CSV table of C-alpha atoms and ligand atoms in Angstrom, one decimal:
chain,number,residue,atom,x,y,z
A,228,MET,CA,36.4,-14.8,137.9
A,229,LEU,CA,35.8,-12.7,135.6
A,230,GLN,CA,35.4,-15.7,132.7
A,231,GLU,CA,33.1,-16.9,135.0
A,232,LYS,CA,31.1,-13.4,134.6
A,233,ILE,CA,31.4,-13.1,131.1
A,234,GLN,CA,29.9,-16.5,130.6
A,235,GLN,CA,26.8,-16.6,133.0
A,236,TYR,CA,26.3,-13.5,130.4
A,237,THR,CA,27.1,-15.3,128.1
A,238,LYS,CA,24.2,-17.1,128.9
A,239,GLU,CA,22.0,-14.6,129.2
A,240,ILE,CA,22.1,-12.8,126.4
A,241,GLU,CA,22.3,-16.5,124.4
A,242,ALA,CA,18.1,-16.9,126.2
A,243,PHE,CA,17.2,-13.2,126.0
A,244,ASN,CA,14.1,-13.4,123.8
A,245,PRO,CA,12.2,-10.2,123.7
A,246,LYS,CA,9.6,-8.6,122.9
A,247,SER,CA,9.7,-5.5,121.7
A,248,ALA,CA,10.4,-2.9,121.2
A,249,ASP,CA,11.3,-1.5,124.4
A,250,ASP,CA,12.5,-5.6,125.1
A,251,ALA,CA,15.2,-4.4,123.2
A,252,GLU,CA,15.9,-1.4,124.5
A,253,ALA,CA,16.3,-2.4,128.1
A,254,PHE,CA,19.2,-4.8,126.5
A,255,ARG,CA,20.5,-2.0,125.3
A,256,LEU,CA,20.6,-0.6,128.8
A,257,LYS,CA,22.2,-2.6,129.9
A,258,PHE,CA,24.9,-4.2,128.4
A,259,LEU,CA,25.3,-1.5,125.6
A,260,VAL,CA,25.8,2.1,127.7
A,261,THR,CA,28.8,4.2,129.2
A,262,LYS,CA,27.8,1.9,132.2
A,263,GLY,CA,26.5,-1.2,131.6
A,264,ILE,CA,27.8,-4.1,131.0
A,265,VAL,CA,30.6,-4.7,128.6
A,266,ARG,CA,32.0,-1.5,129.5
A,267,ASN,CA,32.1,-2.4,133.5
A,268,LEU,CA,33.7,-5.7,131.7
A,269,PHE,CA,36.5,-4.0,130.0
A,270,GLU,CA,36.8,-1.8,133.0
A,271,ALA,CA,37.7,-4.7,135.1
A,272,PHE,CA,39.8,-6.6,132.5
A,273,LYS,CA,42.4,-4.2,133.5
A,274,THR,CA,43.3,-5.7,136.7
A,275,VAL,CA,43.6,-8.8,135.2
A,276,PRO,CA,47.0,-10.2,135.7
A,277,ALA,CA,49.0,-9.6,132.8
A,278,GLU,CA,50.0,-13.4,131.7
A,279,GLU,CA,46.0,-13.9,131.9
A,280,LYS,CA,44.9,-11.3,129.5
A,281,ARG,CA,45.3,-12.7,126.6
A,282,VAL,CA,43.3,-15.9,127.3
A,283,LEU,CA,41.1,-13.9,128.0
A,284,GLY,CA,40.9,-10.4,126.1
A,285,LYS,CA,39.9,-13.2,123.5
A,286,VAL,CA,36.7,-13.4,125.3
A,287,LEU,CA,35.3,-10.0,126.2
A,288,ASN,CA,35.6,-9.2,122.8
A,289,GLU,CA,33.5,-11.9,121.7
A,290,PHE,CA,31.2,-11.9,124.2
A,291,LYS,CA,31.0,-8.1,123.1
A,292,GLN,CA,30.4,-8.6,119.2
A,293,LEU,CA,28.3,-10.8,121.2
A,294,ALA,CA,26.1,-8.1,122.1
A,295,GLU,CA,25.8,-5.9,120.2
A,296,SER,CA,25.1,-8.0,116.7
A,297,ARG,CA,22.6,-9.0,119.1
A,298,TYR,CA,21.3,-5.6,119.6
A,299,ALA,CA,21.7,-4.7,116.1
A,300,ALA,CA,19.3,-8.0,115.4
A,301,PHE,CA,17.0,-6.8,117.8
A,302,GLN,CA,17.0,-3.5,116.1
A,303,GLU,CA,16.3,-5.1,112.2
A,304,GLN,CA,13.5,-6.9,114.4
A,305,PHE,CA,11.4,-4.4,116.2
A,306,SER,CA,12.0,-1.5,113.2
A,307,SER,CA,10.5,-3.8,110.8
A,308,ALA,CA,7.6,-5.5,113.0
A,309,SER,CA,6.6,-1.6,112.9
A,310,SER,CA,6.3,-0.9,110.2
A,311,ALA,CA,3.9,-3.7,109.2
A,312,SER,CA,1.9,-2.0,111.9
A,313,LYS,CA,2.6,1.1,109.9
A,314,HIS,CA,0.6,-1.0,106.5
A,315,ALA,CA,-2.1,-2.7,109.0
A,316,GLN,CA,-3.4,1.3,109.1
A,317,TYR,CA,-4.2,1.3,105.5
A,318,ASP,CA,-6.9,-1.3,104.5
A,319,LEU,CA,-5.8,-3.0,102.0
A,320,THR,CA,-10.1,-5.2,101.2
A,321,LEU,CA,-10.3,-1.0,99.0
A,322,PRO,CA,-10.1,-2.3,95.7
A,323,GLY,CA,-7.2,-1.4,93.3
A,324,GLU,CA,-6.9,2.1,91.1
A,325,GLY,CA,-8.3,0.3,88.2
A,326,PHE,CA,-6.4,1.6,85.3
A,327,ALA,CA,-8.7,3.4,82.2
A,328,VAL,CA,-10.1,1.7,79.8
A,329,GLY,CA,-10.2,2.4,76.1
A,330,SER,CA,-13.7,2.5,74.0
A,331,ARG,CA,-15.0,2.0,70.9
A,332,HIS,CA,-14.5,5.2,68.0
A,333,PRO,CA,-18.5,6.1,67.6
A,334,LEU,CA,-17.4,5.2,63.6
A,335,SER,CA,-17.3,1.6,64.5
A,336,LEU,CA,-19.5,0.8,66.5
A,337,VAL,CA,-22.1,2.4,64.0
A,338,ARG,CA,-20.3,0.1,61.4
A,339,LYS,CA,-20.8,-2.4,63.9
A,340,GLU,CA,-24.8,-1.3,64.2
A,341,ILE,CA,-25.2,-1.3,59.9
A,342,VAL,CA,-23.2,-4.6,60.2
A,343,GLU,CA,-25.6,-5.8,62.7
A,344,ILE,CA,-28.9,-4.4,60.7
A,345,PHE,CA,-28.3,-6.3,57.2
A,346,LYS,CA,-26.2,-9.2,58.5
A,347,LYS,CA,-30.3,-10.4,59.7
A,348,LEU,CA,-31.5,-9.5,55.9
A,349,GLY,CA,-29.3,-12.4,55.5
A,350,PHE,CA,-25.6,-10.0,53.5
A,351,THR,CA,-22.4,-11.4,54.1
A,352,VAL,CA,-19.1,-8.7,54.9
A,353,ALA,CA,-16.5,-8.1,51.7
A,354,GLU,CA,-14.4,-5.6,51.1
A,355,GLY,CA,-12.0,-4.2,48.6
A,356,PRO,CA,-8.0,-2.7,48.5
A,357,GLU,CA,-8.6,1.0,49.7
A,358,ILE,CA,-6.1,1.5,46.3
A,359,GLU,CA,-7.7,0.8,43.0
A,360,ASP,CA,-6.4,0.8,39.5
A,361,ASP,CA,-9.2,3.1,37.4
A,362,TRP,CA,-10.9,-0.2,35.5
A,363,HIS,CA,-12.4,-0.6,39.5
A,364,ASN,CA,-13.2,2.6,41.0
A,365,PHE,CA,-14.5,4.2,37.3
A,366,THR,CA,-14.3,2.3,33.9
A,367,ALA,CA,-16.8,-0.9,35.3
A,368,LEU,CA,-18.9,1.6,37.3
A,369,ASN,CA,-20.1,2.5,33.8
A,370,PHE,CA,-17.9,6.1,34.2
A,371,PRO,CA,-16.6,6.3,30.7
A,372,PRO,CA,-13.3,7.5,30.4
A,373,GLU,CA,-12.8,11.7,30.2
A,374,HIS,CA,-16.8,11.2,31.1
A,375,PRO,CA,-17.2,15.2,33.7
A,376,ALA,CA,-19.3,12.2,35.7
A,377,ARG,CA,-15.6,11.3,36.6
A,378,ASP,CA,-15.6,15.6,38.6
A,379,MET,CA,-18.2,14.3,40.8
A,380,GLN,CA,-15.6,13.3,43.2
A,381,ASP,CA,-12.1,14.8,43.0
A,382,THR,CA,-9.6,11.1,43.3
A,383,PHE,CA,-6.5,11.3,45.0
A,384,PHE,CA,-4.3,9.9,41.8
A,385,ILE,CA,-1.3,7.8,42.8
A,386,LYS,CA,-0.1,6.7,39.1
A,387,LYS,CA,-1.7,7.8,36.1
A,388,GLN,CA,-0.9,4.7,33.4
A,389,GLU,CA,-2.6,4.6,30.3
A,390,GLY,CA,-6.3,3.6,30.4
A,391,ASN,CA,-6.0,2.5,34.1
A,392,ASP,CA,-5.2,5.0,37.0
A,393,ILE,CA,-3.7,3.6,40.3
A,394,ALA,CA,-5.6,5.4,43.1
A,395,LEU,CA,-7.1,5.4,46.5
A,396,ARG,CA,-10.8,4.9,46.0
A,397,THR,CA,-13.4,7.0,46.0
A,398,HIS,CA,-16.4,5.2,47.2
A,399,THR,CA,-16.7,1.5,48.3
A,400,SER,CA,-18.4,0.3,44.9
A,401,SER,CA,-15.0,-0.6,43.6
A,402,VAL,CA,-15.6,-3.3,46.2
A,403,GLN,CA,-19.7,-4.9,44.2
A,404,VAL,CA,-17.0,-5.0,41.2
A,405,ARG,CA,-14.8,-7.0,42.8
A,406,MET,CA,-17.3,-9.3,44.5
A,407,MET,CA,-19.6,-9.6,41.0
A,408,GLU,CA,-16.0,-10.1,38.4
A,409,ASN,CA,-14.6,-13.0,40.8
A,410,GLY,CA,-17.9,-15.0,41.7
A,411,THR,CA,-21.1,-15.8,41.2
A,412,PRO,CA,-25.0,-14.0,41.6
A,413,PRO,CA,-26.9,-14.3,43.8
A,414,PHE,CA,-24.5,-11.7,45.5
A,415,ARG,CA,-25.9,-10.5,49.0
A,416,SER,CA,-23.0,-7.9,51.0
A,417,ILE,CA,-22.3,-4.6,52.6
A,418,MET,CA,-19.2,-3.4,51.9
A,419,PRO,CA,-17.7,-0.9,55.0
A,420,GLY,CA,-14.5,0.3,53.9
A,421,ARG,CA,-12.1,3.8,54.3
A,422,VAL,CA,-12.2,5.8,51.1
A,423,TYR,CA,-10.8,9.2,49.8
A,424,ARG,CA,-12.1,12.1,48.4
A,425,ASN,CA,-8.7,16.1,47.5
A,426,GLU,CA,-10.9,17.7,49.5
A,427,ALA,CA,-10.5,20.4,51.6
A,428,ILE,CA,-10.5,19.7,55.4
A,429,SER,CA,-12.9,22.0,57.9
A,430,ALA,CA,-16.3,20.8,59.5
A,431,ARG,CA,-17.7,19.8,56.8
A,432,ALA,CA,-15.8,17.4,54.7
A,433,HIS,CA,-12.3,15.6,55.5
A,434,CYS,CA,-9.6,14.0,52.7
A,435,PHE,CA,-11.0,10.4,54.0
A,436,PHE,CA,-13.9,9.5,55.2
A,437,HIS,CA,-16.0,5.4,55.7
A,438,GLN,CA,-18.7,4.5,53.8
A,439,VAL,CA,-21.7,1.4,53.8
A,440,GLU,CA,-21.9,0.2,50.8
A,441,GLY,CA,-24.8,-2.4,49.6
A,442,LEU,CA,-25.8,-4.9,46.5
A,443,TYR,CA,-27.6,-7.5,45.6
A,444,ILE,CA,-28.2,-8.9,42.8
A,445,ASP,CA,-30.7,-12.2,42.1
A,446,GLU,CA,-32.8,-13.3,39.5
A,447,GLY,CA,-35.8,-11.2,40.0
A,448,VAL,CA,-34.9,-8.3,42.1
A,449,SER,CA,-36.8,-5.4,41.6
A,450,PHE,CA,-37.1,-1.8,43.1
A,451,SER,CA,-39.4,-2.6,45.4
A,452,ASP,CA,-36.9,-4.7,47.1
A,453,LEU,CA,-34.6,-1.8,47.3
A,454,LYS,CA,-36.6,0.7,48.8
A,455,GLN,CA,-38.2,-2.7,51.4
A,456,THR,CA,-34.7,-3.8,52.5
A,457,LEU,CA,-33.6,0.8,53.9
A,458,TYR,CA,-36.7,1.1,55.5
A,459,TYR,CA,-35.8,-2.0,57.5
A,460,PHE,CA,-33.3,-0.6,57.5
A,461,VAL,CA,-33.7,2.9,58.8
A,462,GLN,CA,-36.3,2.4,60.8
A,463,GLU,CA,-34.5,-0.8,63.3
A,464,LEU,CA,-31.1,2.7,63.2
A,465,PHE,CA,-33.4,5.7,64.0
A,466,GLY,CA,-36.5,3.9,65.7
A,467,ALA,CA,-40.0,2.9,64.3
A,468,ASP,CA,-41.7,7.0,63.6
A,469,THR,CA,-38.5,7.8,61.4
A,470,GLN,CA,-39.9,8.8,57.7
A,471,VAL,CA,-38.1,7.9,54.8
A,472,ARG,CA,-37.8,9.7,51.6
A,473,PHE,CA,-37.0,8.7,47.7
A,474,ARG,CA,-35.2,11.6,45.3
A,475,PRO,CA,-35.2,10.7,41.8
A,476,SER,CA,-31.0,11.1,41.4
A,477,TYR,CA,-27.9,9.8,38.7
A,478,PHE,CA,-25.5,7.8,39.3
A,479,PRO,CA,-23.2,6.6,36.5
A,480,PHE,CA,-23.4,2.7,37.8
A,481,THR,CA,-26.8,2.8,38.5
A,482,GLU,CA,-30.1,3.0,36.3
A,483,PRO,CA,-33.2,5.0,38.2
A,484,SER,CA,-31.1,6.2,41.0
A,485,ALA,CA,-32.3,7.4,44.1
A,486,GLU,CA,-31.1,9.7,47.0
A,487,MET,CA,-32.7,9.0,49.6
A,488,ASP,CA,-33.8,10.9,52.2
A,489,ILE,CA,-34.7,10.2,56.9
A,490,SER,CA,-36.4,12.6,59.1
A,491,CYS,CA,-34.8,14.3,60.1
A,492,THR,CA,-33.6,12.7,63.6
A,493,ILE,CA,-33.2,16.0,65.2
A,494,CYS,CA,-36.0,17.5,64.8
A,495,LYS,CA,-38.3,15.1,64.4
A,496,GLY,CA,-39.7,16.8,60.9
A,497,LYS,CA,-40.2,20.2,61.7
A,498,GLY,CA,-37.1,21.9,60.2
A,499,CYS,CA,-33.7,22.7,62.6
A,500,GLN,CA,-30.4,24.2,61.9
A,501,LEU,CA,-29.0,20.4,60.9
A,502,CYS,CA,-31.8,19.9,58.5
A,503,LYS,CA,-31.9,23.4,56.8
A,504,GLN,CA,-35.8,23.5,57.9
A,505,THR,CA,-36.3,21.2,55.6
A,506,GLY,CA,-36.9,18.0,58.2
A,507,TRP,CA,-35.3,15.4,56.2
A,508,VAL,CA,-31.7,14.8,55.8
A,509,GLU,CA,-30.1,12.2,52.9
A,510,ILE,CA,-28.3,9.0,53.7
A,511,LEU,CA,-27.4,7.8,51.1
A,512,GLY,CA,-27.6,7.1,47.1
A,513,CYS,CA,-29.1,3.9,45.3
A,514,GLY,CA,-30.8,2.6,42.5
A,515,MET,CA,-31.0,-0.8,40.7
A,516,VAL,CA,-27.6,-1.4,39.0
A,517,ASP,CA,-27.3,-0.8,35.1
A,518,PRO,CA,-27.4,-3.8,33.1
A,519,ASN,CA,-23.8,-2.0,32.3
A,520,VAL,CA,-22.2,-2.7,35.5
A,521,LEU,CA,-23.8,-6.8,35.7
A,522,GLU,CA,-22.2,-6.3,31.5
A,523,ASN,CA,-18.7,-5.9,32.0
A,524,CYS,CA,-18.8,-8.1,35.5
A,525,GLY,CA,-20.1,-11.0,34.0
A,526,ILE,CA,-23.2,-11.4,34.4
A,527,ASP,CA,-25.9,-11.6,31.8
A,528,SER,CA,-28.6,-9.4,32.5
A,529,THR,CA,-31.1,-10.5,30.6
A,530,LYS,CA,-30.9,-13.3,33.6
A,531,TYR,CA,-30.2,-11.2,37.0
A,532,SER,CA,-31.5,-7.6,38.5
A,533,GLY,CA,-30.0,-6.2,41.4
A,534,PHE,CA,-30.6,-3.0,43.4
A,535,ALA,CA,-27.0,-1.5,45.0
A,536,PHE,CA,-26.7,1.4,47.1
A,537,GLY,CA,-23.9,3.8,49.8
A,538,MET,CA,-23.9,5.8,52.8
A,539,GLY,CA,-21.6,7.4,54.2
A,540,ILE,CA,-21.1,6.3,58.2
A,541,GLU,CA,-19.5,10.2,59.5
A,542,ARG,CA,-23.0,10.9,58.5
A,543,ILE,CA,-25.0,8.2,60.1
A,544,THR,CA,-22.5,9.1,62.9
A,545,ASN,CA,-22.9,12.7,63.1
A,546,LEU,CA,-27.5,12.0,63.4
A,547,LYS,CA,-26.5,9.5,65.4
A,548,TYR,CA,-24.7,11.8,68.2
A,549,GLU,CA,-25.1,14.8,67.1
A,550,ILE,CA,-21.5,15.7,66.3
A,551,LYS,CA,-21.4,18.8,64.4
A,552,ASP,CA,-17.5,18.3,62.9
A,553,LEU,CA,-16.2,15.9,61.0
A,554,ARG,CA,-12.7,16.5,62.0
A,555,LEU,CA,-13.4,15.4,65.8
A,556,PHE,CA,-13.7,11.3,64.3
A,557,SER,CA,-9.4,11.3,63.7
A,558,GLU,CA,-8.0,14.1,65.6
A,559,ASN,CA,-7.8,11.6,68.5
A,560,ASP,CA,-8.5,13.7,71.6
A,561,VAL,CA,-10.1,11.5,74.2
A,562,ARG,CA,-12.2,14.0,75.4
A,563,PHE,CA,-14.2,13.3,72.6
A,564,LEU,CA,-14.0,9.5,72.2
A,565,SER,CA,-14.2,8.9,75.7
A,566,GLN,CA,-17.6,9.8,75.5
A,567,PHE,CA,-18.8,6.7,73.2
A,568,ASP,CA,-19.8,3.2,74.6
A,569,THR,CA,-17.4,2.1,76.4
A,570,GLU,CA,-18.4,-2.1,75.0
A,571,LEU,CA,-15.3,-3.6,74.4
A,572,ILE,CA,-16.4,-6.6,71.7
B,887,LIG,N1,-20.9,5.3,45.9
B,887,LIG,C1,-21.6,6.5,45.4
B,887,LIG,C2,-20.7,7.4,46.3
B,887,LIG,O1,-19.9,7.5,46.5
B,887,LIG,C3,-22.4,6.5,47.3
B,887,LIG,C4,-23.3,4.9,45.4
B,887,LIG,C5,-24.8,5.4,45.8
B,887,LIG,C6,-22.9,4.0,46.5
B,887,LIG,C7,-25.5,4.3,44.3
B,887,LIG,C8,-23.8,2.7,44.8
B,887,LIG,C9,-25.1,3.5,44.7
B,887,LIG,O2,-24.1,1.6,45.5
B,887,LIG,O3,-26.1,2.8,44.2
B,887,LIG,O4,-21.9,8.9,46.2
């Protein structure tokens, strides 16, 4: 009798297919609580004759385990279903959380702009080492040994050696020398790069900064070519209404030499703090390459002539973005850096 009952309930449990947590709970109430079927069967088992107990006890225990394991499985099923329904509260079509994309450094942005403008005029880009010898940084550029012109740039020396000290380059003009020594004219290149000077760090000076050097050597190149090239450059970079003026100057490696000013981009020439009320700001040095420099680099100065120029990228960037403190460029403060164009290519 008891065995039949157990078989019947076993079938019932095996066929039981709950559709919800409520169905699973009904199963528990029917089979597993104190007054449920499993307990009742155990009560009934007490009255079974002793000789049947061994066999029936095993069957009953198996039945109990079946009921319990089934219930455990139902619980699992509906608890994960309920957490799935919790997830349904989220809108999975919303865009994911973005991650911060970096931006180009303002100096890189401006360098790129400068390079692009000169590329349109057929200038290629050349580079040279930041650790230079005396010859490339000074002597070949017509700075005689012990000449006071060397003091125009405070130099970080790395190694003093008789006649050819090793130093951090003080300007990119050294790349001109390397280019002329290693090639044959015509040359039409710009040379962007980092340069170093032993100066106290302040809002207006730093111990390193960036320059773009330019060199154009061919037969019959004149000062008017220099003027037109730089005039085009300024108009492309700062706009067509920008004025240009040249002032006579001195560099050992150019003759004649000039400094070029542009009309102040902030006040448009009216006078402001940036241009010190003059309406003009200096942006570069330039001149016709001194024949001595051409000869030092193995170029026939009776056949070839050319111009060169050099500008500081920081200065141009300050003008374009009205940055008043040079130190910002190398402090790596994202509050500063993230204000610039996020274009990454
Ligand atoms: N090398 C100069 C400097 O660092 C800049 C310069 C002036 C470069 C005139 C030139 C030039 O090529 O022709 O101050």
